[in-house]
PDB file of C-alpha atoms in Angstrom:
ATOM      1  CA  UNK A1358     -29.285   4.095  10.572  1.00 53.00           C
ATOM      2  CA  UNK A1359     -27.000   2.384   7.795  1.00 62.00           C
ATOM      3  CA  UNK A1360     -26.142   4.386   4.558  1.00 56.00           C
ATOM      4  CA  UNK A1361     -26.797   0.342   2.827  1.00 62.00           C
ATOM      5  CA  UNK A1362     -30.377   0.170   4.323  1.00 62.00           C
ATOM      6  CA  UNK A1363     -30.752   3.353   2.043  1.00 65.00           C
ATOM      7  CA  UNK A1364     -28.436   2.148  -0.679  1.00 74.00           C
ATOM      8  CA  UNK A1365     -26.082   5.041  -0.202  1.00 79.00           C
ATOM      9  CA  UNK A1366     -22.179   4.819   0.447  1.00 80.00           C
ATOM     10  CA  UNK A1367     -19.505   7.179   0.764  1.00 77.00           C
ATOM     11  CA  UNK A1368     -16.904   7.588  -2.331  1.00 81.00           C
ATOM     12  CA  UNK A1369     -13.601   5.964  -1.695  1.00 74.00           C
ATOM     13  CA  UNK A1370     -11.796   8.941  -3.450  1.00 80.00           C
ATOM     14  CA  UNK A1371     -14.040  12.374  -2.564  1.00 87.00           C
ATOM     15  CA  UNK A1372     -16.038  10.683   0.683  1.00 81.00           C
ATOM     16  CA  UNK A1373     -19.155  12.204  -0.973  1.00 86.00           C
ATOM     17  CA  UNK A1374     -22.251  10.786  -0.460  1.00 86.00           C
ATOM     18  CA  UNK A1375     -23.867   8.807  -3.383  1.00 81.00           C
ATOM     19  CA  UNK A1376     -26.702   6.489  -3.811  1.00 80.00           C
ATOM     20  CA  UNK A1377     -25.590   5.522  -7.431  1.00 73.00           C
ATOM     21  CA  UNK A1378     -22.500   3.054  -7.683  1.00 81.00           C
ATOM     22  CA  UNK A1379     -20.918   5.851  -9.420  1.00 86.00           C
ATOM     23  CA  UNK A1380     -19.688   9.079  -7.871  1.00 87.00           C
ATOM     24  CA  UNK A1381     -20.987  12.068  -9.192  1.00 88.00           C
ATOM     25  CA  UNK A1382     -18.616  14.346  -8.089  1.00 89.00           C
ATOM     26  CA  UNK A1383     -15.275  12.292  -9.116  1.00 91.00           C
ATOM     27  CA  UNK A1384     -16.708   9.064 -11.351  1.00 88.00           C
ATOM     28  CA  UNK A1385     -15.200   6.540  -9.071  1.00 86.00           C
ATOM     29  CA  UNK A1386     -16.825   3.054  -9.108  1.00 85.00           C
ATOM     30  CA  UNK A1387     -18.608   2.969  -5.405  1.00 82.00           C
ATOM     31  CA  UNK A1388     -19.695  -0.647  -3.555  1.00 78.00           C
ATOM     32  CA  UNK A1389     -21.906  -0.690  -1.331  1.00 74.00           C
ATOM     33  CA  UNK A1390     -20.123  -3.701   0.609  1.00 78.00           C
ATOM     34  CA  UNK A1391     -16.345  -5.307  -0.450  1.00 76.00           C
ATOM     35  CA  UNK A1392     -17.980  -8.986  -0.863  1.00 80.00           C
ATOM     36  CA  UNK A1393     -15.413 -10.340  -2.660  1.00 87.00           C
ATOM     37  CA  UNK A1394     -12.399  -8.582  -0.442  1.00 90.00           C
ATOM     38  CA  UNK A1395     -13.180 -11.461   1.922  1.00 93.00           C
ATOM     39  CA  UNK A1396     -11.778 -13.884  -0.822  1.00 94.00           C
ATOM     40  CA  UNK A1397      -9.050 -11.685  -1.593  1.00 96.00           C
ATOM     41  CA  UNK A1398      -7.959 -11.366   1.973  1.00 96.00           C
ATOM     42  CA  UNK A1399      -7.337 -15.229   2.389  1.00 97.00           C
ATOM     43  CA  UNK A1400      -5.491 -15.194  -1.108  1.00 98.00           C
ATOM     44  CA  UNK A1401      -3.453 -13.167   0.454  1.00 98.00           C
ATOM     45  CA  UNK A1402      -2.621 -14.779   3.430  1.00 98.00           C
ATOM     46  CA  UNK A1403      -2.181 -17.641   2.534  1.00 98.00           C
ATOM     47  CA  UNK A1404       0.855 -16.492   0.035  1.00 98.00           C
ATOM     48  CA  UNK A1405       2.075 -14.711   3.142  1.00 97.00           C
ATOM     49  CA  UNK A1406       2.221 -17.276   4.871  1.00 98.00           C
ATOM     50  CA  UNK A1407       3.657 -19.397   1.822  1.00 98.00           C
ATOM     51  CA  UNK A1408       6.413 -16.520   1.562  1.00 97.00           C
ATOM     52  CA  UNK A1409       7.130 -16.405   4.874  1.00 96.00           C
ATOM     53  CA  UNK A1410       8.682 -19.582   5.355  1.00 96.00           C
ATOM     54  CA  UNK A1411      11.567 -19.125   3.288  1.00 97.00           C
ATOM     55  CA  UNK A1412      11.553 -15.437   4.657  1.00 93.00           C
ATOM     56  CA  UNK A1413      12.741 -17.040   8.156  1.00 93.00           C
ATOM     57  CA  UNK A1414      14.796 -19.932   6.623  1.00 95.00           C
ATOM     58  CA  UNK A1415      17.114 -18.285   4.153  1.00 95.00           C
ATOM     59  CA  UNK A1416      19.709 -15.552   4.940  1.00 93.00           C
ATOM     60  CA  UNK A1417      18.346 -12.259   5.338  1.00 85.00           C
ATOM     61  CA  UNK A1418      21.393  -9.961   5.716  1.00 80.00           C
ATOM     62  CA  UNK A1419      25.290 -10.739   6.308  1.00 80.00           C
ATOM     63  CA  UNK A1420      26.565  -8.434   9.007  1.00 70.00           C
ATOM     64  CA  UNK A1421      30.395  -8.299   8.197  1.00 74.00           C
ATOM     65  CA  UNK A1422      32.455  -6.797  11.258  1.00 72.00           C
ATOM     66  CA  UNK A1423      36.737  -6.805  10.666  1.00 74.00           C
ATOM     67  CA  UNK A1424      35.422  -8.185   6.791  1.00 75.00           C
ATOM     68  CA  UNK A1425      34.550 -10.887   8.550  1.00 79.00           C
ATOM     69  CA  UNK A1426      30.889 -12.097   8.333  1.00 78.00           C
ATOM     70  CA  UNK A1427      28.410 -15.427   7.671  1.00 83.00           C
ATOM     71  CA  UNK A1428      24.874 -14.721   6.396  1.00 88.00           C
ATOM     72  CA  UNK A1429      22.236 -14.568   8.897  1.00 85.00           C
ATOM     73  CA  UNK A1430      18.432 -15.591   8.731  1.00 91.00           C
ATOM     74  CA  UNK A1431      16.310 -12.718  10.630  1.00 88.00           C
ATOM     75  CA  UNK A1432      16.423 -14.779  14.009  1.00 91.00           C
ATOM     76  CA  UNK A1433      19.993 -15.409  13.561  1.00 89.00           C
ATOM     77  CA  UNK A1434      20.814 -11.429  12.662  1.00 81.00           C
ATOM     78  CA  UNK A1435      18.969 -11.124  15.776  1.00 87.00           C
ATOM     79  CA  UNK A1436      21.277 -13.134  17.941  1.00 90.00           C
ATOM     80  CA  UNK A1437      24.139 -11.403  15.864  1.00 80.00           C
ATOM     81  CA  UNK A1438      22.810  -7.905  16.814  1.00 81.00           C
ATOM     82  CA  UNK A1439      22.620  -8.964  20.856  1.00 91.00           C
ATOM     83  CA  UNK A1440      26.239 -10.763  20.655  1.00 89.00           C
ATOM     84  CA  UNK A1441      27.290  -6.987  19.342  1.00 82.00           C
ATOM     85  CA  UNK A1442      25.382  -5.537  22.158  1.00 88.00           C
ATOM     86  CA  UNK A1443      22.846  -4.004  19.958  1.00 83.00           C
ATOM     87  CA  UNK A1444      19.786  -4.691  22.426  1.00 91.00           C
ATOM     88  CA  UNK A1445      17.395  -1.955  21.009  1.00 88.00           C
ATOM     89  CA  UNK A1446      18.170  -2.900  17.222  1.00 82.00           C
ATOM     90  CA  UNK A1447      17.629  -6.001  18.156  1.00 87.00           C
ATOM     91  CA  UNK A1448      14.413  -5.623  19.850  1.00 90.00           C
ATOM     92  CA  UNK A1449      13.123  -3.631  17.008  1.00 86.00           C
ATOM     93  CA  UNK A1450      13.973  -6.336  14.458  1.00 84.00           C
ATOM     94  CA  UNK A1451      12.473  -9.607  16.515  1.00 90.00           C
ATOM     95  CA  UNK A1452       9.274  -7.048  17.042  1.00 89.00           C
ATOM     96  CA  UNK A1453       8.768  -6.019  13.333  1.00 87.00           C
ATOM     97  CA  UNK A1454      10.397  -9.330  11.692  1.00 87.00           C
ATOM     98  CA  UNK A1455       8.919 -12.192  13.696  1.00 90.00           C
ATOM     99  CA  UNK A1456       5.735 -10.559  16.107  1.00 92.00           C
ATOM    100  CA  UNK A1457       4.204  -8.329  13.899  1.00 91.00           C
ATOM    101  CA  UNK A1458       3.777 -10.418  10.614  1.00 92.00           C
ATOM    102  CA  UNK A1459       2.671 -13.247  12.826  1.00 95.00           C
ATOM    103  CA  UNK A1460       0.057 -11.128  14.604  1.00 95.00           C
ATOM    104  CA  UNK A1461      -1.230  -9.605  11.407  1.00 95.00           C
ATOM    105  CA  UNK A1462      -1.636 -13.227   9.517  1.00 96.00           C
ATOM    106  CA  UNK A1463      -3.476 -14.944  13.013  1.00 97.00           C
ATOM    107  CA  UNK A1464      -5.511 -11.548  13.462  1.00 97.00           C
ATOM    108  CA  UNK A1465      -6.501 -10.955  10.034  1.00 97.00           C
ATOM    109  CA  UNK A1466      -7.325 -14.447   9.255  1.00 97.00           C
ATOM    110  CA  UNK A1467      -9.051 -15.074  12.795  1.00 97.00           C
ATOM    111  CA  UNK A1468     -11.228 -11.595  11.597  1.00 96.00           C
ATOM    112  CA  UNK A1469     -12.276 -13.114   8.115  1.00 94.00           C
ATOM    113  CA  UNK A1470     -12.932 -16.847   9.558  1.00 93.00           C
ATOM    114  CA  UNK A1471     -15.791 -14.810  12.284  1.00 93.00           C
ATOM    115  CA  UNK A1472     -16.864 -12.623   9.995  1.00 90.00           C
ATOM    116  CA  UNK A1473     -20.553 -14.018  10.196  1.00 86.00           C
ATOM    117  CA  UNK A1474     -20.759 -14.206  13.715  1.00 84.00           C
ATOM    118  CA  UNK A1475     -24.175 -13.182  15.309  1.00 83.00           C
ATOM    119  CA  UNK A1476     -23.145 -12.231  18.773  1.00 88.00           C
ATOM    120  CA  UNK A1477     -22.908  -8.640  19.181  1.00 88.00           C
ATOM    121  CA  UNK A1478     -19.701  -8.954  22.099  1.00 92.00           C
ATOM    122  CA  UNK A1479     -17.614 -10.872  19.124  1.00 93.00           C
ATOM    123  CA  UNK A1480     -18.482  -7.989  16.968  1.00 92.00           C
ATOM    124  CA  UNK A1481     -17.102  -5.865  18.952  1.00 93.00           C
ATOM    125  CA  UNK A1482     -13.941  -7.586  19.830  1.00 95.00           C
ATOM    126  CA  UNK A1483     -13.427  -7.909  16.133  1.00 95.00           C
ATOM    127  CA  UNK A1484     -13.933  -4.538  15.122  1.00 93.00           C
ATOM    128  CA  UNK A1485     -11.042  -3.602  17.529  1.00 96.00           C
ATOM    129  CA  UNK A1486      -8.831  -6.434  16.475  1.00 96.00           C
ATOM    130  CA  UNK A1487      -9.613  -4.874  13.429  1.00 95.00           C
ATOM    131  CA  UNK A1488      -8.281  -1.422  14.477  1.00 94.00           C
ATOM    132  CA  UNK A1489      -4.952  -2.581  15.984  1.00 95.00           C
ATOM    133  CA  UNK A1490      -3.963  -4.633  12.996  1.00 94.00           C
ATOM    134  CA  UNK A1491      -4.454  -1.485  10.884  1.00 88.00           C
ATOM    135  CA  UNK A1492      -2.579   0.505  13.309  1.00 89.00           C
ATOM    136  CA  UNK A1493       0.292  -2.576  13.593  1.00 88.00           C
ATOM    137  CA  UNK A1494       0.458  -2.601   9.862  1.00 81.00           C
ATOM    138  CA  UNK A1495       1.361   1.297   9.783  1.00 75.00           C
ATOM    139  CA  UNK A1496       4.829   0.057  11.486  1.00 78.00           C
ATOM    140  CA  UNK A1497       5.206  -2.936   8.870  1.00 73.00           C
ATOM    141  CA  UNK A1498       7.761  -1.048   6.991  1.00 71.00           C
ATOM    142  CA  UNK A1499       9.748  -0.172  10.242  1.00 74.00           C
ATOM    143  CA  UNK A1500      12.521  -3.019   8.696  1.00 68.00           C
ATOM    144  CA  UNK A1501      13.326  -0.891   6.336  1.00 64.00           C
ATOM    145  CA  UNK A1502      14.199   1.888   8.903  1.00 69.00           C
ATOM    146  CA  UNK A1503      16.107  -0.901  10.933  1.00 70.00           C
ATOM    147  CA  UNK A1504      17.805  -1.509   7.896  1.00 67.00           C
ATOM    148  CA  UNK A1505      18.724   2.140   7.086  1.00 66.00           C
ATOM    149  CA  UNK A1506      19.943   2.673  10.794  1.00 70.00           C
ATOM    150  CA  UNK A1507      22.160  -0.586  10.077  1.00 67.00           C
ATOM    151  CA  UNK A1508      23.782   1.305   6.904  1.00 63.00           C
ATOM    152  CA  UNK A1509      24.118   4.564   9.165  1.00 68.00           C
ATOM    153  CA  UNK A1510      26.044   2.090  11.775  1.00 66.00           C
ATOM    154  CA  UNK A1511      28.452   0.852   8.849  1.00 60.00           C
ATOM    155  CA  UNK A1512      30.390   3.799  10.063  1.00 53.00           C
ATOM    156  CA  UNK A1513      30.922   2.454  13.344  1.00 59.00           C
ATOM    157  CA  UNK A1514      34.456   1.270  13.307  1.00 55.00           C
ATOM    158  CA  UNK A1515      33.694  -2.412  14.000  1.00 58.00           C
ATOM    159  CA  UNK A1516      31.180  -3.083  11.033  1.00 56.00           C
ATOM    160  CA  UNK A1517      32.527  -2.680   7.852  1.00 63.00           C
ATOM    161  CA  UNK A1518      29.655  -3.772   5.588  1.00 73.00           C
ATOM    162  CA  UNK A1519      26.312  -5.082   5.382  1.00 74.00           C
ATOM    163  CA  UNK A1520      25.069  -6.721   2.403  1.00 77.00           C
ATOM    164  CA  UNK A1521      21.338  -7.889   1.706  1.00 80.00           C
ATOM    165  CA  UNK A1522      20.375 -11.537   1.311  1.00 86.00           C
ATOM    166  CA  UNK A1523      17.642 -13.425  -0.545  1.00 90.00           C
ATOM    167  CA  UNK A1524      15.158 -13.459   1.911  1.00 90.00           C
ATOM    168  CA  UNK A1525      14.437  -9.219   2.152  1.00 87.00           C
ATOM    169  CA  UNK A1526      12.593 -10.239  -1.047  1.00 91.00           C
ATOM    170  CA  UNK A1527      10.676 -12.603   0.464  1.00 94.00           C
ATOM    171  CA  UNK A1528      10.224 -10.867   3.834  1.00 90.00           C
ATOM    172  CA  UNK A1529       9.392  -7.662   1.449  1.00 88.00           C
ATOM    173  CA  UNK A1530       6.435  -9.841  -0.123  1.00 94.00           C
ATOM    174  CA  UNK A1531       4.724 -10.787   3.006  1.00 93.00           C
ATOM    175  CA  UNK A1532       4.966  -7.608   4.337  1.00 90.00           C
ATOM    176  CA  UNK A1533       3.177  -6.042   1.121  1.00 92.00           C
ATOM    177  CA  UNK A1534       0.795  -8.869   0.818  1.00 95.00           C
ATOM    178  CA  UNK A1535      -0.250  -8.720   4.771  1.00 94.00           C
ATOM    179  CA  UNK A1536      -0.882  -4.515   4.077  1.00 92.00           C
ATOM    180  CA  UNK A1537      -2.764  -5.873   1.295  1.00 94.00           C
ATOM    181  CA  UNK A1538      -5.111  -8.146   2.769  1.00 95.00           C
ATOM    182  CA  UNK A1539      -5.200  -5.414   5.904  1.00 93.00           C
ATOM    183  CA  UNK A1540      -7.010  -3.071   3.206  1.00 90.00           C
ATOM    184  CA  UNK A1541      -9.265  -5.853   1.738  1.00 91.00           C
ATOM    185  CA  UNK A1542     -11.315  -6.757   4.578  1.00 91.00           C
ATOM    186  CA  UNK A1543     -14.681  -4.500   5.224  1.00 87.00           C
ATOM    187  CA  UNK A1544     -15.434  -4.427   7.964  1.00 86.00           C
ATOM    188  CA  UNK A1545     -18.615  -3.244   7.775  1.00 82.00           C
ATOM    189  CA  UNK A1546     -19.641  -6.744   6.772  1.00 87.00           C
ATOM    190  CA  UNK A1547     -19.148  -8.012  10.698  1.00 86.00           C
ATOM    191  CA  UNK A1548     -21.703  -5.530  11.663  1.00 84.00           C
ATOM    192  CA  UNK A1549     -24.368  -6.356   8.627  1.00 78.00           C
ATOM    193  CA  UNK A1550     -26.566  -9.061   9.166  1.00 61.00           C
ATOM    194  CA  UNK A1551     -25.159 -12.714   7.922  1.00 53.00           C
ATOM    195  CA  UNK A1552     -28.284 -13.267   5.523  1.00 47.00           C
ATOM    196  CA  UNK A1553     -26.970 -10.555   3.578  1.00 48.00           C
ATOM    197  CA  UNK A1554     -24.318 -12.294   2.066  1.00 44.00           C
ATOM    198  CA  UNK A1555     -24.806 -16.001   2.312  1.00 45.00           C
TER     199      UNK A1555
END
């Protein structure tokens, strides 16, 4: 039994139960179904995807060991961080700077574009794509611990500085706008049936 087939949802704020598309306990607007989150979700992406082009290209971060230092793009503060012998940091960086974004944008938009999809297997397989992606995008902000373990290595007696580039902004954005789109798509709309909402 579906809480739509009885036009009843739970609150987004208080999780009460409501048939009215206005709590009663807290007065938040309730929707049965996020419709229009499937629009928003691509909107998203696609500036994600926009931004993260010049994420890659430009400098992200200038390591400078002995004062010494050039600016590096993520892949090439990568290589930096292996020529220093850095193997976990680096690990951690090519996993949350290169994988994860590019998981979330594929996954998310491969979610949205089979949305409709009538066979029960695919519904499945989405609804779990679903789930990791959520629980991927809980680590999308593990750069910025990368980057706070970086300042704590500053200390180290071969790295005197590091000094942020133009692309953290960038890289910042798609991060934010891939979380976004992550919390846009419903996916109780896989499991309703496609007439619904044609």
């Amino acid at each position: 039994m579906r809480g739509i087939d009885h036009q009843k949802a739970l609150c987004p704020k208080c999780q009460k139960v409501n048939s009215i598309l206005t709590c009663t306990r807290c007065g938040a607007k309730i929707e049965l179904r996020n419709y229009e989150g499937i629009s928003r979700c691509k909107a998203y992406l696609i500036a994600a995807i926009a931004l993260y082009i010049p994420a890659n290209l430009l400098p992200i971060m200038t390591v400078l060991t002995f004062n010494r230092g050039t600016p590096r793009t993520i892949l090439g503060g990568v290589l930096n961080l292996i020529t220093l012998k850095m193997y976990p940091i680096a690990m951690i960086v090519f996993a949350a700077s290169i994988i994860v974004p590019i998981f979330k944008i594929i996954s998310l938009w491969y979610i949205i574009d089979n949305i409709n999809t009538l066979d029960e297997r695919k519904k499945k397989k989405l609804t779990k794509l679903y789930r990791v992606v959520h629980i991927v995008g809980k680590w999308s902000m593990l750069d910025i611990f990368v980057i706070a373990l970086l300042v704590i290595l500053v200390n180290v007696e071969f790295i005197s500085q590091i000094k942020a580039e133009p692309a953290v902004l960038y890289f910042t954005a798609v991060v934010i706008l891939t979380i976004l789109a992550s919390n846009e798509v419903d996916t109780r709309l896989i499991w309703d049936n496609k007439e619904r909402y044609e």
